[in-house]
């Protein structure tokens, strides 16, 4: 399976990198970075640190959007720390980004592999929106998009009603929703069931020492955030769930929904809604993960990480 990873690393993004390293079913074609959890410059440095940690420096890393399409930039350093990787410290990378920017690299790779590329978006989808605006033919050539995004019934983590990735760039997400691309949405409704705790870290005994140490130090910060701001014990590992379902879709139960986004609401800006009873009569435009087998996902994550 040929995949482009579009990401804003980010602690849970970093866990998705680690899981992808442990998923030989996936052939990563490129890693494209975006603004999101922190600035695109810091996210890009983090992506390069992670490919070095994981021995993935053969995969091109392209820097992407510095800001959303319309809104001003948001960052979430209280959630992910000043560097974006919590308490984890990795060596400064010597690997360089490729010369082409993220949106252009997406265009090039999809055009060279029509019908074959899955795009896994685990940050704001600005790069993909820019690619679709520049080359509208892409919508027919992208195999599918899996996006960790939004919330249907669960409370928002950016505003009372909106999820962070969609909140950062709602206009780009709107472009994706209207693109006609085969779209899978992995919302907070399922990711916030997947709470990673110290007990899971214990279960990583036997995993590569530096990777286990990275997971321990990065998630320690994430757990502090969840405890202080959300009263949650453990941390929601949103992004790795979206990666996992690429190869193990039965971890979640999907519903076909017509999904829309509020671009103007005073209290509900950047909220996505799913038309459960098809009140609009509109054709479904997304598959939305609404239930998750939490234990199966945690087992999958831990077992796979131990294979690295
Ligand atoms: C999403 O927002 C970011 O903070 C995380 O990396 C994840 O992609 C969760 O709302
Ligand atoms: Ca992310």
Coordinates of C-alpha atoms and ligand atoms in Angstrom, one line a residue:
X1 CA 0.0 0.0 0.0
X2 CA 1.6 3.3 -1.1
X3 CA 1.0 6.0 1.5
X4 CA 2.0 9.7 1.8
X5 CA 2.0 10.8 5.5
X6 CA 0.9 14.4 6.0
X7 CA 1.7 15.4 9.6
X8 CA 2.4 18.0 12.2
X9 CA 4.6 16.2 14.7
X10 CA 3.4 16.5 17.6
X11 CA 3.6 13.7 20.2
X12 CA 0.8 11.5 18.9
X13 CA 2.1 12.1 15.3
X14 CA 5.5 10.8 16.5
X15 CA 3.7 7.6 17.8
X16 CA 2.2 7.3 14.4
X17 CA 5.7 7.5 12.8
X18 CA 6.8 4.7 15.1
X19 CA 3.8 2.5 14.3
X20 CA 4.2 3.1 10.5
X21 CA 7.8 2.0 10.8
X22 CA 6.4 -1.3 12.3
X23 CA 3.8 -1.7 9.5
X24 CA 5.6 -3.4 6.6
X25 CA 2.3 -3.5 4.7
X26 CA 2.7 0.3 4.2
X27 CA 5.2 1.7 1.7
X28 CA 5.7 5.3 2.7
X29 CA 6.3 7.4 -0.4
X30 CA 6.9 10.7 1.4
X31 CA 6.4 12.6 4.6
X32 CA 4.9 16.1 4.2
X33 CA 4.8 18.5 7.1
X34 CA 2.3 21.2 8.0
X35 CA 1.7 23.8 10.7
X36 CA -0.5 22.5 13.5
X37 CA 0.8 21.4 16.8
X38 CA 3.6 23.9 16.4
X39 CA 5.1 25.9 13.6
X40 CA 5.8 24.1 10.3
X41 CA 9.5 24.7 10.9
X42 CA 9.5 22.9 14.2
X43 CA 7.2 20.2 12.9
X44 CA 9.7 19.6 10.1
X45 CA 12.6 19.4 12.4
X46 CA 10.7 16.9 14.4
X47 CA 9.9 14.8 11.3
X48 CA 13.6 14.7 10.5
X49 CA 14.5 13.7 14.0
X50 CA 12.0 10.9 13.9
X51 CA 13.1 9.5 10.5
X52 CA 16.6 9.5 11.9
X53 CA 15.5 7.7 15.1
X54 CA 13.6 5.2 13.1
X55 CA 16.2 4.6 10.3
X56 CA 13.7 6.0 7.7
X57 CA 15.9 8.7 6.1
X58 CA 15.4 7.2 2.6
X59 CA 11.8 8.6 2.7
X60 CA 11.6 12.1 1.4
X61 CA 10.5 14.8 3.9
X62 CA 9.0 17.9 2.3
X63 CA 8.1 21.0 4.3
X64 CA 4.6 22.3 3.7
X65 CA 2.2 25.1 4.7
X66 CA 3.3 27.7 7.1
X67 CA -0.3 28.8 7.8
X68 CA -3.9 27.9 7.2
X69 CA -5.7 28.9 4.0
X70 CA -7.8 31.7 5.6
X71 CA -7.4 31.7 9.4
X72 CA -4.4 32.9 11.3
X73 CA -1.9 30.4 12.6
X74 CA -2.7 28.4 15.8
X75 CA -0.1 26.3 17.7
X76 CA -0.7 23.9 20.7
X77 CA 2.6 24.1 22.7
X78 CA 0.7 23.6 26.0
X79 CA -0.4 20.2 24.6
X80 CA 2.9 19.1 22.9
X81 CA 5.6 21.2 24.5
X82 CA 7.9 24.0 23.2
X83 CA 9.6 21.6 20.7
X84 CA 6.4 19.7 19.9
X85 CA 7.8 16.4 21.3
X86 CA 7.0 16.9 25.0
X87 CA 9.9 15.9 27.4
X88 CA 11.6 13.8 24.7
X89 CA 15.0 15.0 23.5
X90 CA 16.3 13.7 20.2
X91 CA 19.6 14.7 18.4
X92 CA 19.4 17.7 16.1
X93 CA 18.9 16.1 12.6
X94 CA 21.5 16.2 9.8
X95 CA 19.0 14.9 7.3
X96 CA 17.7 17.5 4.9
X97 CA 14.3 18.2 3.5
X98 CA 13.8 17.8 -0.2
X99 CA 13.7 21.0 -2.3
X100 CA 10.1 20.7 -3.4
X101 CA 7.3 21.9 -1.1
X102 CA 4.7 19.5 0.3
X103 CA 1.8 20.4 -1.9
X104 CA 3.9 20.0 -5.1
X105 CA 5.4 16.7 -3.9
X106 CA 1.9 15.4 -3.3
X107 CA 0.9 16.5 -6.8
X108 CA 4.0 14.8 -8.3
X109 CA 3.7 11.5 -6.5
X110 CA -0.1 11.2 -7.1
X111 CA 0.4 12.0 -10.8
X112 CA 3.2 9.4 -11.1
X113 CA 1.0 6.8 -9.3
X114 CA -2.6 7.5 -10.4
X115 CA -5.2 5.5 -8.4
X116 CA -2.5 4.1 -6.0
X117 CA -1.8 6.7 -3.4
X118 CA -3.4 6.8 0.1
X119 CA -2.9 10.0 1.9
X120 CA -2.8 9.7 5.7
X121 CA -3.5 13.2 7.1
X122 CA -2.8 13.5 10.9
X123 CA -2.7 17.3 11.1
X124 CA -4.6 20.2 9.5
X125 CA -5.1 19.4 5.8
X126 CA -3.7 22.6 4.3
X127 CA -1.2 20.8 2.1
X128 CA -3.8 18.6 0.6
X129 CA -6.2 21.5 0.0
X130 CA -3.4 23.5 -1.7
X131 CA -2.6 20.5 -3.9
X132 CA -6.2 20.1 -4.9
X133 CA -6.5 23.8 -5.7
X134 CA -3.4 23.7 -7.8
X135 CA -4.2 20.4 -9.6
X136 CA -7.9 19.7 -9.5
X137 CA -7.3 16.4 -11.5
X138 CA -5.9 15.0 -8.3
X139 CA -9.3 14.3 -6.9
X140 CA -9.8 11.5 -9.4
X141 CA -6.2 10.2 -9.0
X142 CA -5.9 9.9 -5.2
X143 CA -6.9 6.4 -4.1
X144 CA -8.2 7.5 -0.7
X145 CA -7.6 9.8 2.2
X146 CA -7.7 8.8 5.8
X147 CA -7.9 11.8 8.1
X148 CA -7.7 12.1 11.9
X149 CA -10.1 14.9 12.2
X150 CA -13.2 16.3 13.8
X151 CA -15.6 15.1 16.4
X152 CA -19.2 14.0 15.9
X153 CA -20.6 13.6 19.4
X154 CA -17.6 13.8 21.7
X155 CA -16.7 17.3 23.1
X156 CA -14.2 19.3 21.1
X157 CA -10.6 19.6 22.2
X158 CA -9.9 23.0 20.6
X159 CA -13.2 24.7 21.3
X160 CA -16.3 23.2 23.1
X161 CA -17.4 21.8 19.7
X162 CA -14.4 21.5 17.4
X163 CA -11.4 19.2 17.1
X164 CA -7.9 20.7 16.8
X165 CA -6.9 19.6 13.3
X166 CA -10.1 20.9 11.8
X167 CA -10.1 24.0 14.0
X168 CA -6.6 24.9 12.7
X169 CA -7.8 25.1 9.1
X170 CA -11.5 24.5 8.6
X171 CA -11.5 25.9 5.0
X172 CA -9.0 23.3 3.9
X173 CA -11.1 20.6 5.5
X174 CA -14.2 21.9 3.7
X175 CA -12.3 21.5 0.4
X176 CA -11.5 17.9 1.3
X177 CA -15.1 17.2 2.2
X178 CA -16.3 18.5 -1.1
X179 CA -13.6 16.9 -3.2
X180 CA -15.4 13.6 -3.9
X181 CA -12.3 11.7 -2.8
X182 CA -12.9 8.4 -1.0
X183 CA -12.5 9.8 2.6
X184 CA -12.3 8.1 5.9
X185 CA -12.6 10.3 9.0
X186 CA -11.2 9.2 12.4
X187 CA -12.8 11.6 14.9
X188 CA -12.3 12.2 18.6
X189 CA -15.3 9.9 19.2
X190 CA -13.0 6.9 18.7
X191 CA -9.5 8.4 19.5
X192 CA -10.5 9.6 22.9
X193 CA -11.4 6.0 23.8
X194 CA -7.8 5.0 23.2
X195 CA -6.1 6.3 26.3
X196 CA -2.4 5.4 26.6
X197 CA -1.2 5.0 30.2
X198 CA 1.9 4.2 32.2
X199 CA 0.7 0.6 32.2
X200 CA 1.0 0.5 28.4
X201 CA 4.6 1.8 28.8
X202 CA 5.3 -1.1 31.1
X203 CA 4.0 -3.4 28.4
X204 CA 6.6 -2.0 26.1
X205 CA 9.4 -3.8 28.0
X206 CA 11.5 -5.5 25.4
X207 CA 11.0 -2.9 22.8
X208 CA 14.0 -1.1 21.4
X209 CA 15.4 0.9 24.3
X210 CA 15.7 4.3 22.6
X211 CA 12.2 4.0 21.1
X212 CA 10.6 3.0 24.4
X213 CA 12.5 5.9 26.1
X214 CA 11.2 8.3 23.4
X215 CA 7.6 7.1 24.0
X216 CA 8.0 7.4 27.8
X217 CA 9.4 10.9 27.7
X218 CA 7.1 12.3 25.0
X219 CA 3.9 10.8 26.4
X220 CA 4.8 11.9 30.0
X221 CA 4.3 15.5 28.8
X222 CA 1.1 14.5 27.0
X223 CA -0.2 12.8 30.1
X224 CA 0.5 15.9 32.2
X225 CA -1.5 18.0 29.7
X226 CA -4.5 15.6 29.7
X227 CA -4.5 15.5 33.5
X228 CA -4.2 19.3 33.9
X229 CA -6.5 20.5 31.1
X230 CA -8.9 17.7 30.6
X231 CA -9.0 15.7 33.8
X232 CA -8.1 12.6 31.9
X233 CA -5.7 9.9 33.2
X234 CA -3.4 8.8 30.3
X235 CA -3.3 10.4 26.9
X236 CA -5.4 10.0 23.8
X237 CA -3.2 8.6 21.0
X238 CA -5.3 10.0 18.2
X239 CA -2.9 9.8 15.2
X240 CA -1.7 6.2 15.6
X241 CA -5.3 4.9 15.4
X242 CA -5.7 6.5 12.0
X243 CA -2.4 4.8 10.9
X244 CA -3.5 1.5 12.3
X245 CA -6.7 1.2 10.4
X246 CA -4.8 1.4 7.1
X247 CA -3.9 -2.2 7.6
X248 CA -6.4 -3.3 10.3
X249 CA -9.7 -1.6 9.4
X250 CA -11.6 -4.0 11.7
X251 CA -10.3 -2.1 14.7
X252 CA -13.1 0.4 14.1
X253 CA -16.7 0.3 13.0
X254 CA -17.5 2.8 10.2
X255 CA -20.7 4.6 9.3
X256 CA -21.3 6.1 5.9
X257 CA -22.3 9.7 6.5
X258 CA -22.9 13.0 4.8
X259 CA -20.4 15.2 6.7
X260 CA -20.5 19.0 6.6
X261 CA -18.5 21.7 8.4
X262 CA -19.6 24.9 10.0
X263 CA -17.4 27.7 8.7
X264 CA -19.2 30.7 10.2
X265 CA -20.8 29.7 13.6
X266 CA -20.1 31.9 16.6
X267 CA -20.0 28.9 19.0
X268 CA -19.7 26.1 16.5
X269 CA -17.1 27.3 14.1
X270 CA -15.1 24.4 12.7
X271 CA -17.5 21.8 14.1
X272 CA -18.2 18.9 11.7
X273 CA -21.6 17.3 11.7
X274 CA -22.6 13.9 10.4
X275 CA -26.1 13.4 9.0
X276 CA -27.0 10.3 11.0
X277 CA -30.7 10.2 9.9
X278 CA -29.9 11.5 6.4
X279 CA -32.2 14.5 7.1
X280 CA -30.5 16.4 4.3
X281 CA -31.1 13.6 1.8
X282 CA -27.5 14.1 0.6
X283 CA -25.3 11.3 -0.5
X284 CA -22.7 10.2 2.0
X285 CA -19.3 11.8 1.4
X286 CA -17.3 10.0 4.1
X287 CA -16.8 6.9 6.1
X288 CA -16.6 7.9 9.8
X289 CA -15.1 5.6 12.5
X290 CA -17.7 5.7 15.3
X291 CA -16.7 2.7 17.4
X292 CA -13.3 1.2 18.3
X293 CA -12.0 -2.0 19.8
X294 CA -9.7 -0.3 22.3
X295 CA -7.9 -3.3 23.6
X296 CA -7.3 -4.7 20.1
X297 CA -5.8 -1.4 19.1
X298 CA -3.6 -1.1 22.1
X299 CA -2.4 -4.7 21.6
X300 CA -1.7 -4.0 18.0
X301 CA 0.2 -0.8 18.8
X302 CA 2.3 -2.5 21.5
X303 CA 3.0 -5.7 19.6
X304 CA 4.0 -3.8 16.5
X305 CA 6.3 -1.4 18.3
X306 CA 8.1 -4.4 19.8
X307 CA 8.9 -5.7 16.3
X308 CA 11.1 -2.7 15.5
Ligands
LIG1 C1 -5.2 16.0 16.8 O1 -4.7 17.3 17.0 C2 -3.3 17.3 17.4 O2 -3.1 17.9 18.6 C3 -2.9 15.8 17.5 O3 -1.6 15.6 16.9 C4 -4.0 15.1 16.6 O4 -3.6 15.0 15.3 C5 -6.1 15.6 17.9 O5 -7.2 16.6 17.9
LIG2 CA1 -1.3 15.5 14.6

